[in-house]
Short mmCIF file of C-alpha atoms and ligand atoms in Angstrom, two decimals:
data_model
loop_
_atom_site.label_atom_id
_atom_site.label_comp_id
_atom_site.label_asym_id
_atom_site.label_seq_id
_atom_site.Cartn_x
_atom_site.Cartn_y
_atom_site.Cartn_z
CA UNK U 224 0.00 0.00 0.00
CA UNK U 225 1.25 3.49 -0.81
CA UNK U 226 1.32 5.85 2.15
CA UNK U 227 3.47 8.63 3.49
CA UNK U 228 4.32 8.86 7.17
CA UNK U 229 4.46 12.20 8.87
CA UNK U 230 7.79 13.59 10.00
CA UNK U 231 7.28 12.57 13.61
CA UNK U 232 6.25 9.01 12.91
CA UNK U 233 8.95 8.44 10.34
CA UNK U 234 11.77 9.78 12.44
CA UNK U 235 10.61 8.06 15.64
CA UNK U 236 10.56 4.67 13.90
CA UNK U 237 13.98 5.27 12.36
CA UNK U 238 15.31 6.15 15.78
CA UNK U 239 13.89 3.04 17.42
CA UNK U 240 15.40 0.88 14.67
CA UNK U 241 18.85 2.40 15.11
CA UNK U 242 18.61 1.89 18.87
CA UNK U 243 18.33 -1.78 18.03
CA UNK U 244 21.65 -1.54 16.19
CA UNK U 245 23.19 0.16 19.23
CA UNK U 246 21.91 -2.69 21.38
CA UNK U 247 23.74 -5.12 19.12
CA UNK U 248 27.00 -3.24 19.74
CA UNK U 249 26.48 -3.42 23.49
CA UNK U 250 25.60 -7.07 23.20
CA UNK U 251 28.88 -7.71 21.40
CA UNK U 252 30.73 -5.91 24.22
CA UNK U 253 29.01 -8.14 26.77
CA UNK U 254 29.71 -11.20 24.64
CA UNK U 255 33.43 -10.50 24.67
CA UNK U 256 33.38 -10.55 28.48
CA UNK U 257 31.75 -13.93 28.76
CA UNK U 258 33.50 -15.78 25.95
CA UNK U 259 35.23 -18.10 28.44
CA UNK U 260 32.23 -18.92 30.58
CA UNK U 261 31.30 -22.59 31.10
CA UNK U 262 27.59 -22.94 31.53
CA UNK U 263 25.66 -25.81 33.11
CA UNK U 264 23.18 -27.84 31.12
CA UNK U 265 20.06 -26.77 33.01
CA UNK U 266 18.45 -23.60 31.61
CA UNK U 267 17.48 -22.16 34.98
CA UNK U 268 20.96 -22.76 36.30
CA UNK U 269 22.33 -21.04 33.19
CA UNK U 270 20.19 -17.99 33.90
CA UNK U 271 21.25 -17.98 37.53
CA UNK U 272 24.94 -18.33 36.78
CA UNK U 273 24.89 -15.52 34.23
CA UNK U 274 22.93 -13.34 36.60
CA UNK U 275 25.73 -13.78 39.13
CA UNK U 276 28.42 -13.27 36.57
CA UNK U 277 26.86 -10.25 34.83
CA UNK U 278 24.63 -8.82 37.54
CA UNK U 279 26.73 -5.73 38.10
CA UNK U 280 28.30 -5.50 34.67
CA UNK U 281 27.43 -2.03 33.38
CA UNK U 282 27.21 -3.03 29.69
CA UNK U 283 24.79 -5.77 30.59
CA UNK U 284 22.71 -3.39 32.67
CA UNK U 285 22.59 -0.85 29.89
CA UNK U 286 21.76 -3.58 27.42
CA UNK U 287 18.86 -4.80 29.56
CA UNK U 288 17.59 -1.28 30.04
CA UNK U 289 17.74 -0.58 26.30
CA UNK U 290 16.03 -3.85 25.57
CA UNK U 291 13.33 -2.91 28.03
CA UNK U 292 12.85 0.41 26.31
CA UNK U 293 12.63 -1.15 22.86
CA UNK U 294 10.29 -3.91 23.99
CA UNK U 295 7.89 -1.53 25.68
CA UNK U 296 7.93 1.38 23.21
CA UNK U 297 8.26 0.03 19.66
CA UNK U 298 4.59 -0.91 19.57
CA UNK U 299 3.50 2.55 20.69
CA UNK U 300 5.90 4.44 18.44
CA UNK U 301 4.62 2.60 15.39
CA UNK U 302 1.02 2.91 16.51
CA UNK U 303 1.43 6.68 16.91
CA UNK U 304 2.93 6.88 13.42
CA UNK U 305 -0.15 5.07 12.11
CA UNK U 306 -2.55 7.38 13.97
CA UNK U 307 -1.02 10.41 12.26
CA UNK U 308 -2.08 9.11 8.85
CA UNK U 309 -5.12 7.02 9.74
CA UNK U 310 -7.70 9.35 8.13
CA UNK U 311 -6.07 9.11 4.73
CA UNK U 312 -5.63 5.34 5.06
CA UNK U 313 -9.31 4.64 5.65
CA UNK U 314 -10.34 4.98 1.96
CA UNK U 315 -7.43 2.69 1.01
CA UNK U 316 -8.59 0.17 3.60
CA UNK U 317 -12.07 0.33 2.11
CA UNK U 318 -10.75 -0.09 -1.44
CA UNK U 319 -8.65 -3.11 -0.46
CA UNK U 320 -11.56 -4.87 1.20
CA UNK U 321 -12.86 -5.34 -2.35
CA UNK U 322 -11.46 -8.16 -4.40
CA UNK U 323 -10.96 -11.88 -4.50
CA UNK U 324 -9.32 -12.13 -1.09
CA UNK U 325 -11.99 -12.31 1.56
CA UNK U 326 -12.07 -13.03 5.28
CA UNK U 327 -14.33 -15.71 6.73
CA UNK U 328 -15.33 -15.59 10.35
CA UNK U 329 -17.19 -18.34 12.11
CA UNK U 330 -19.90 -17.81 14.66
CA UNK U 331 -18.82 -18.79 18.15
CA UNK U 332 -15.12 -19.02 17.30
CA UNK U 333 -13.00 -19.10 20.44
CA UNK U 334 -9.28 -18.37 20.01
CA UNK U 335 -6.85 -20.63 21.93
CA UNK U 336 -6.60 -20.05 25.69
CA UNK U 337 -2.79 -19.70 25.50
CA UNK U 338 -3.20 -16.82 23.02
CA UNK U 339 -6.03 -14.80 24.53
CA UNK U 340 -4.85 -11.92 26.68
CA UNK U 341 -1.15 -12.42 25.91
CA UNK U 342 0.73 -9.32 24.75
CA UNK U 343 3.09 -11.13 22.38
CA UNK U 344 6.32 -9.17 21.83
CA UNK U 345 5.02 -6.96 24.62
CA UNK U 346 3.03 -4.87 22.19
CA UNK U 347 -0.14 -3.61 23.84
CA UNK U 348 -3.09 -5.77 22.90
CA UNK U 349 -0.99 -8.51 21.29
CA UNK U 350 -2.47 -9.61 17.98
CA UNK U 351 -6.00 -8.33 18.62
CA UNK U 352 -5.59 -4.57 18.96
CA UNK U 353 -7.53 -2.79 16.26
CA UNK U 354 -5.27 -1.92 13.29
CA UNK U 355 -2.43 -4.08 14.62
CA UNK U 356 -2.36 -5.67 11.17
CA UNK U 357 -1.40 -2.43 9.45
CA UNK U 358 1.00 -1.49 12.22
CA UNK U 359 2.71 -4.88 12.18
CA UNK U 360 2.56 -5.53 8.45
CA UNK U 361 3.39 -2.09 7.08
CA UNK U 362 5.42 -0.52 9.88
CA UNK U 363 6.94 -2.90 12.46
CA UNK U 364 8.17 -5.54 10.04
CA UNK U 365 9.35 -3.50 7.03
CA UNK U 366 10.57 -0.39 8.86
CA UNK U 367 11.78 -1.75 12.20
CA UNK U 368 12.39 -5.52 12.39
CA UNK U 369 13.84 -5.73 8.87
CA UNK U 370 16.41 -3.00 9.62
CA UNK U 371 18.43 -5.18 12.00
CA UNK U 372 17.41 -8.72 11.08
CA UNK U 373 20.52 -10.66 10.04
CA UNK U 374 20.16 -11.67 6.40
CA UNK U 375 16.84 -9.83 5.98
CA UNK U 376 13.51 -11.18 7.18
CA UNK U 377 11.71 -10.65 3.85
CA UNK U 378 14.44 -12.48 1.96
CA UNK U 379 14.31 -15.26 4.53
CA UNK U 380 10.60 -15.81 3.95
CA UNK U 381 11.41 -16.43 0.28
CA UNK U 382 14.61 -18.39 0.81
CA UNK U 383 13.04 -21.02 3.06
CA UNK U 384 10.76 -22.04 0.20
CA UNK U 385 13.78 -23.24 -1.80
CA UNK U 386 13.82 -26.22 0.57
CA UNK U 387 10.66 -27.49 -1.11
CA UNK U 388 12.62 -28.22 -4.28
CA UNK U 389 10.94 -28.31 -7.67
CA UNK U 390 7.60 -29.68 -6.60
CA UNK U 391 4.71 -27.45 -7.61
CA UNK U 392 1.95 -27.22 -5.02
CA UNK U 393 -1.59 -26.38 -5.95
CA UNK U 394 -3.50 -26.29 -2.66
CA UNK U 395 -1.65 -24.56 0.13
CA UNK U 396 -2.70 -23.98 3.72
CA UNK U 397 -0.73 -21.39 5.65
CA UNK U 398 -1.02 -21.55 9.44
CA UNK U 399 -0.49 -18.34 11.44
CA UNK U 400 -0.98 -16.00 8.49
CA UNK U 401 -0.72 -12.86 10.61
CA UNK U 402 -0.40 -9.78 8.37
CA UNK U 403 0.35 -11.90 5.30
CA UNK U 404 4.05 -11.47 4.56
CA UNK U 405 4.69 -15.19 4.19
CA UNK U 406 1.47 -15.53 2.21
CA UNK U 407 2.96 -13.12 -0.32
CA UNK U 408 6.14 -15.21 -0.49
CA UNK U 409 4.05 -18.36 -1.05
CA UNK U 410 2.01 -16.66 -3.78
CA UNK U 411 5.20 -15.58 -5.54
CA UNK U 412 6.75 -19.04 -5.35
CA UNK U 413 3.55 -20.85 -6.36
CA UNK U 414 1.60 -18.44 -8.57
CA UNK U 415 -0.88 -21.09 -9.69
CA UNK U 416 -1.73 -22.36 -6.20
CA UNK U 417 -4.94 -21.76 -4.30
CA UNK U 418 -3.92 -20.35 -0.91
CA UNK U 419 -5.85 -20.56 2.35
CA UNK U 420 -4.66 -18.85 5.52
CA UNK U 421 -5.78 -19.39 9.12
CA UNK U 422 -5.11 -16.95 11.93
CA UNK U 423 -7.00 -16.11 15.15
CA UNK U 424 -6.31 -12.35 15.01
CA UNK U 425 -8.89 -10.53 12.90
CA UNK U 426 -6.91 -7.26 12.71
CA UNK U 427 -4.01 -9.27 11.31
CA UNK U 428 -6.16 -10.89 8.64
CA UNK U 429 -7.43 -7.46 7.61
CA UNK U 430 -3.89 -6.54 6.60
CA UNK U 431 -3.32 -9.89 4.89
CA UNK U 432 -6.48 -9.18 2.90
CA UNK U 433 -5.02 -5.85 1.77
CA UNK U 434 -1.81 -7.51 0.59
CA UNK U 435 -3.90 -10.11 -1.22
CA UNK U 436 -6.27 -7.71 -2.97
CA UNK U 437 -3.42 -5.36 -3.78
CA UNK U 438 -1.86 -8.10 -5.90
CA UNK U 439 -5.17 -9.26 -7.33
CA UNK U 440 -4.98 -12.57 -5.45
CA UNK U 441 -7.90 -14.67 -4.27
CA UNK U 442 -6.74 -15.98 -0.92
CA UNK U 443 -9.20 -17.57 1.43
CA UNK U 444 -8.49 -16.10 4.87
CA UNK U 445 -10.19 -17.73 7.82
CA UNK U 446 -10.29 -16.61 11.42
CA UNK U 447 -9.47 -19.99 12.93
CA UNK U 448 -6.85 -21.82 15.00
CA UNK U 449 -4.24 -23.91 13.25
CA UNK U 450 -5.01 -26.93 15.44
CA UNK U 451 -8.70 -26.85 14.63
CA UNK U 452 -9.25 -25.37 11.19
CA UNK U 453 -12.62 -26.94 10.48
CA UNK U 454 -11.41 -27.60 6.92
CA UNK U 455 -12.03 -30.95 5.17
CA UNK U 456 -9.71 -33.98 5.35
CA UNK U 457 -7.11 -34.44 2.59
CA UNK U 458 -7.76 -31.04 1.04
CA UNK U 459 -4.21 -29.65 0.73
CA UNK U 460 -0.91 -30.74 -0.80
CA UNK U 461 1.13 -28.32 1.36
CA UNK U 462 0.56 -27.22 4.94
CA UNK U 463 3.07 -24.62 6.04
CA UNK U 464 3.97 -21.89 8.52
CA UNK U 465 6.68 -19.30 9.09
CA UNK U 466 7.56 -18.33 12.67
CA UNK U 467 4.27 -19.59 14.10
CA UNK U 468 5.48 -22.52 16.19
CA UNK U 469 7.57 -20.60 18.75
CA UNK U 470 4.37 -18.81 19.73
CA UNK U 471 2.70 -22.10 20.64
CA UNK U 472 2.96 -24.24 23.76
CA UNK U 473 4.27 -27.75 23.02
CA UNK U 474 0.83 -29.35 23.37
CA UNK U 475 -0.54 -26.99 20.70
CA UNK U 476 2.33 -27.77 18.33
CA UNK U 477 1.50 -31.47 18.62
CA UNK U 478 -2.14 -30.67 17.87
CA UNK U 479 -1.04 -28.56 14.88
CA UNK U 480 0.93 -31.47 13.39
CA UNK U 481 -2.04 -33.80 13.98
CA UNK U 482 -4.27 -31.32 12.15
CA UNK U 483 -1.75 -30.93 9.32
CA UNK U 484 -1.71 -34.71 8.85
CA UNK U 485 -5.49 -34.81 8.65
CA UNK U 486 -5.64 -31.91 6.18
CA UNK U 487 -2.99 -33.24 3.82
CA UNK U 488 -3.80 -35.47 0.92
CA UNK U 489 -1.67 -38.64 0.70
CA UNK U 490 1.82 -37.62 -0.43
CA UNK U 491 1.23 -34.05 0.80
CA UNK U 492 3.96 -32.11 2.57
CA UNK U 493 4.15 -30.32 5.90
CA UNK U 494 6.77 -27.56 5.98
CA UNK U 495 7.39 -25.38 9.03
CA UNK U 496 10.10 -22.72 9.51
CA UNK U 497 10.89 -21.43 12.94
CA UNK U 498 13.53 -20.77 15.57
CA UNK U 499 16.55 -22.98 16.18
CA UNK U 500 16.03 -25.75 18.74
CA UNK U 501 18.22 -25.67 21.86
CA UNK U 502 19.88 -28.96 20.96
CA UNK U 503 21.53 -27.27 17.96
CA UNK U 504 22.96 -24.41 20.03
CA UNK U 505 26.01 -23.92 22.19
CA UNK U 506 25.02 -23.27 25.80
CA UNK U 507 25.80 -19.60 25.62
CA UNK U 508 23.27 -19.26 22.78
CA UNK U 509 20.74 -21.26 24.80
CA UNK U 510 21.14 -18.82 27.64
CA UNK U 511 20.80 -15.85 25.29
CA UNK U 512 17.67 -17.29 23.67
CA UNK U 513 16.02 -18.07 27.00
CA UNK U 514 16.90 -14.74 28.55
CA UNK U 515 15.71 -12.88 25.44
CA UNK U 516 12.43 -14.79 25.29
CA UNK U 517 11.72 -14.05 28.95
CA UNK U 518 12.15 -10.34 28.39
CA UNK U 519 10.73 -10.08 24.88
CA UNK U 520 7.18 -11.29 25.35
CA UNK U 521 7.75 -14.84 24.06
CA UNK U 522 6.07 -17.00 26.70
CA UNK U 523 6.35 -20.33 24.82
CA UNK U 524 9.76 -20.05 23.14
CA UNK U 525 11.39 -22.24 25.75
CA UNK U 526 9.08 -25.20 25.35
CA UNK U 527 8.92 -24.72 21.58
CA UNK U 528 12.71 -24.74 21.16
CA UNK U 529 12.91 -27.85 23.33
CA UNK U 530 10.91 -29.93 20.85
CA UNK U 531 12.29 -32.33 18.27
CA UNK U 532 9.88 -31.64 15.43
CA UNK U 533 11.15 -34.35 13.07
CA UNK U 534 10.66 -36.94 15.81
CA UNK U 535 7.22 -35.55 16.55
CA UNK U 536 6.21 -35.69 12.88
CA UNK U 537 7.46 -39.27 12.59
CA UNK U 538 5.59 -40.29 15.72
CA UNK U 539 2.41 -38.85 14.23
CA UNK U 540 2.70 -40.88 11.03
CA UNK U 541 4.65 -38.64 8.63
CA UNK U 542 7.48 -40.08 6.51
CA UNK U 543 10.91 -38.74 5.60
CA UNK U 544 10.75 -36.17 8.40
CA UNK U 545 13.79 -33.90 8.49
CA UNK U 546 14.66 -30.91 10.63
CA UNK U 547 17.67 -28.70 9.97
CA UNK U 548 19.06 -25.19 10.03
CA UNK U 549 19.64 -23.09 6.92
CA UNK U 550 22.87 -21.46 5.85
CA UNK U 551 25.90 -20.51 7.85
CA UNK U 552 23.90 -19.28 10.81
CA UNK U 553 21.76 -22.45 10.83
CA UNK U 554 18.76 -20.16 11.02
CA UNK U 555 15.86 -20.43 10.61
CA UNK U 556 15.18 -24.06 11.36
CA UNK U 557 12.97 -25.92 8.92
CA UNK U 558 11.00 -29.12 9.40
CA UNK U 559 9.75 -30.98 6.38
CA UNK U 560 7.84 -34.27 6.24
CA UNK U 561 5.46 -36.14 3.96
CA UNK U 562 2.17 -37.85 4.59
CA UNK U 563 2.50 -41.41 3.23
CA UNK U 564 1.05 -41.96 -0.22
CA UNK U 565 -2.18 -43.94 -0.07
CA UNK B 169 29.84 6.64 34.92
CA UNK B 170 32.99 4.79 36.16
CA UNK B 171 32.13 1.88 38.44
CA UNK B 172 28.79 3.21 39.58
CA UNK B 173 25.90 0.85 39.13
CA UNK B 174 23.26 1.88 36.62
CA UNK B 175 19.96 3.17 37.85
CA UNK B 176 17.59 1.49 35.44
CA UNK B 177 14.73 3.89 35.88
CA UNK B 178 16.98 6.85 35.22
CA UNK B 179 18.22 5.20 32.12
CA UNK B 180 14.69 4.72 30.89
CA UNK B 181 14.22 8.43 31.30
CA UNK B 182 17.42 9.15 29.42
CA UNK B 183 16.28 6.93 26.59
CA UNK B 184 12.92 8.61 26.47
CA UNK B 185 14.64 11.98 26.33
CA UNK B 186 16.87 10.77 23.55
CA UNK B 187 13.88 9.61 21.67
CA UNK B 188 12.14 12.94 21.97
CA UNK B 189 15.27 14.90 21.26
CA UNK B 190 16.05 12.96 18.16
CA UNK B 191 12.61 13.62 16.78
CA UNK B 192 13.22 17.34 17.28
CA UNK B 193 16.67 17.26 15.74
CA UNK B 194 15.36 15.41 12.78
CA UNK B 195 12.54 17.88 12.47
CA UNK B 196 14.86 20.85 12.51
CA UNK B 197 16.84 19.44 9.64
CA UNK B 198 13.72 18.89 7.63
CA UNK B 199 12.48 22.34 8.55
CA UNK B 200 15.61 23.97 7.17
CA UNK B 201 15.10 22.27 3.90
CA UNK B 202 11.42 23.12 3.81
CA UNK B 203 12.09 26.77 4.55
CA UNK B 204 14.70 26.98 1.90
CA UNK B 205 12.34 25.55 -0.62
CA UNK B 206 9.22 27.55 0.11
CA UNK B 207 8.71 29.62 3.21
CA UNK B 208 4.97 29.15 3.26
CA UNK B 209 2.89 26.81 5.38
CA UNK B 210 6.10 25.42 6.75
CA UNK B 211 4.65 23.32 9.57
CA UNK B 212 2.37 21.34 7.33
CA UNK B 213 5.01 21.11 4.71
CA UNK B 214 7.54 19.68 7.16
CA UNK B 215 4.98 17.30 8.52
CA UNK B 216 4.19 15.89 5.12
CA UNK B 217 7.56 16.21 3.53
CA UNK B 218 9.04 12.91 2.46
CA UNK B 219 12.82 13.33 2.59
CA UNK B 220 14.54 12.77 -0.73
CA UNK B 221 17.42 10.33 -1.07
CA UNK B 222 20.08 12.85 -0.10
CA UNK B 223 18.27 14.02 3.03
CA UNK B 224 17.44 10.45 3.97
CA UNK B 225 21.08 9.56 3.78
CA UNK B 226 22.09 12.57 5.83
CA UNK B 227 19.50 11.79 8.51
CA UNK B 228 20.54 8.14 8.63
CA UNK B 229 24.14 9.11 9.18
CA UNK B 230 23.46 11.82 11.71
CA UNK B 231 21.03 9.65 13.67
CA UNK B 232 23.51 6.82 14.01
CA UNK B 233 26.27 9.23 15.02
CA UNK B 234 23.95 10.91 17.53
CA UNK B 235 23.04 7.61 19.15
CA UNK B 236 26.66 6.52 19.35
CA UNK B 237 27.75 9.84 20.80
CA UNK B 238 25.11 10.11 23.51
CA UNK B 239 25.40 6.49 24.49
CA UNK B 240 29.18 6.27 24.28
CA UNK B 241 29.48 6.07 28.10
CA UNK B 242 27.51 2.84 28.10
CA UNK B 243 30.14 1.13 25.97
CA UNK B 244 32.97 2.57 28.03
CA UNK B 245 31.59 2.02 31.52
CA UNK B 246 33.55 -0.43 33.68
C1 SAM V 196 5.08 -14.17 14.40
S1 SAM V 196 3.48 -14.20 13.70
C2 SAM V 196 3.63 -15.03 12.18
C3 SAM V 196 4.19 -14.26 11.13
C4 SAM V 196 3.79 -14.48 9.71
N1 SAM V 196 3.69 -15.87 9.30
C5 SAM V 196 4.80 -13.71 8.94
O1 SAM V 196 5.54 -14.29 8.16
O2 SAM V 196 4.88 -12.50 9.18
C6 SAM V 196 2.63 -15.45 14.54
C7 SAM V 196 1.17 -15.45 14.21
O3 SAM V 196 0.63 -16.70 14.61
C8 SAM V 196 -0.66 -16.47 15.10
N2 SAM V 196 -1.07 -17.63 15.94
C9 SAM V 196 -0.82 -17.82 17.24
N3 SAM V 196 -1.40 -18.96 17.66
C10 SAM V 196 -2.04 -19.50 16.57
C11 SAM V 196 -2.80 -20.66 16.35
N4 SAM V 196 -3.05 -21.53 17.31
N5 SAM V 196 -3.30 -20.88 15.12
C12 SAM V 196 -3.04 -20.01 14.11
N6 SAM V 196 -2.31 -18.89 14.26
C13 SAM V 196 -1.81 -18.63 15.48
C14 SAM V 196 -0.53 -15.16 15.85
O4 SAM V 196 -1.79 -14.58 16.06
C15 SAM V 196 0.39 -14.38 14.94
O5 SAM V 196 -0.30 -13.59 14.03
#
């Protein structure tokens, strides 16, 4: 969507993004001080040991304070930037409600209990605040997250799809559609495919709808939970998600794989991209991930990164399940498996 | 800032001030350009002005330098 931020909104977002870069410098300074540390295996003991070791380290204190500032203000800064231009966006919103991409809601839908009332990423109202879709999809991701994301988050959404090889998919279900950035990547990679997206947050789907109608696509967007889509058995050849699973408790991830199995036709593929599991990390990275998740509004990261998704998929009946990291950084982590042919 | 411990609340305030101050600094730079170009309805013009490539580059550079300068003590503290 074409829009022009006001001076205040634009410069406040740019500032917040560059503070993130400053945080990375401080983090490197802290990292140099703990290069020799030998951490225990247990995550709580890791946190405790580092607390003792770094408790009065000034860089670490500044880093935590900056992290706190970013976590608690980025949502408001971007929301304020949106408010400044909201009146001129409304006609655009209206225009982009028209088209082949439509949102389906179901009477009596209840979002998952682990999702309701949680301010993910510590942004006020989590995924349900009105207009969070625009704020997340047009401001937070492109103008804030993307600025400091190693390798580029938009490129990553496209790159992961290379792991699917040459196979052309024609019926794709995306779980955790959010504001639709991965949906766009899927549509570009598989221009002929019919795409369905499920997501509990209505404001998020509103933005996904705009991205869809903007490109003349006919996506079916449904306000539903990934573990209970209400869609028919064997109706997709690809079920996929990008950075959904770390927002789910382990029990929900199991339910999601069970649902994916049911929804796939024989020979269909499940393909999930998400954070690195702890078993692939050195202990110092485990500590960093756990500490970051605790402070960054990621209540389920720890249990999610403790799972072995290939083993889970195999246990649930999938074949050829593989789980591995991409590129030099081994990030993100993809899991790919096939439902047995009939 | 030598070996003093950091008062977290104070630092939040400092960061908030930095945030506000940067917005003003940025605005002043844009204002100069706007004034040079027109001289009328400057406030609205500044508000709506979309910096061109050269100004964007200048603001990017100055913002990064500003952040590094004000926060230099945090990297140097022992
Ligand atoms: C980090 S975002 C996903 C980002 C998106 N795929 C993208 O590429 O930008 C996670 C999304 O998953 C959604 N979500 C959380 N629990 C879910 C569930 N049980 N079923 C479907 N979506 C869920 C959240 O509401 C949120 O919009």
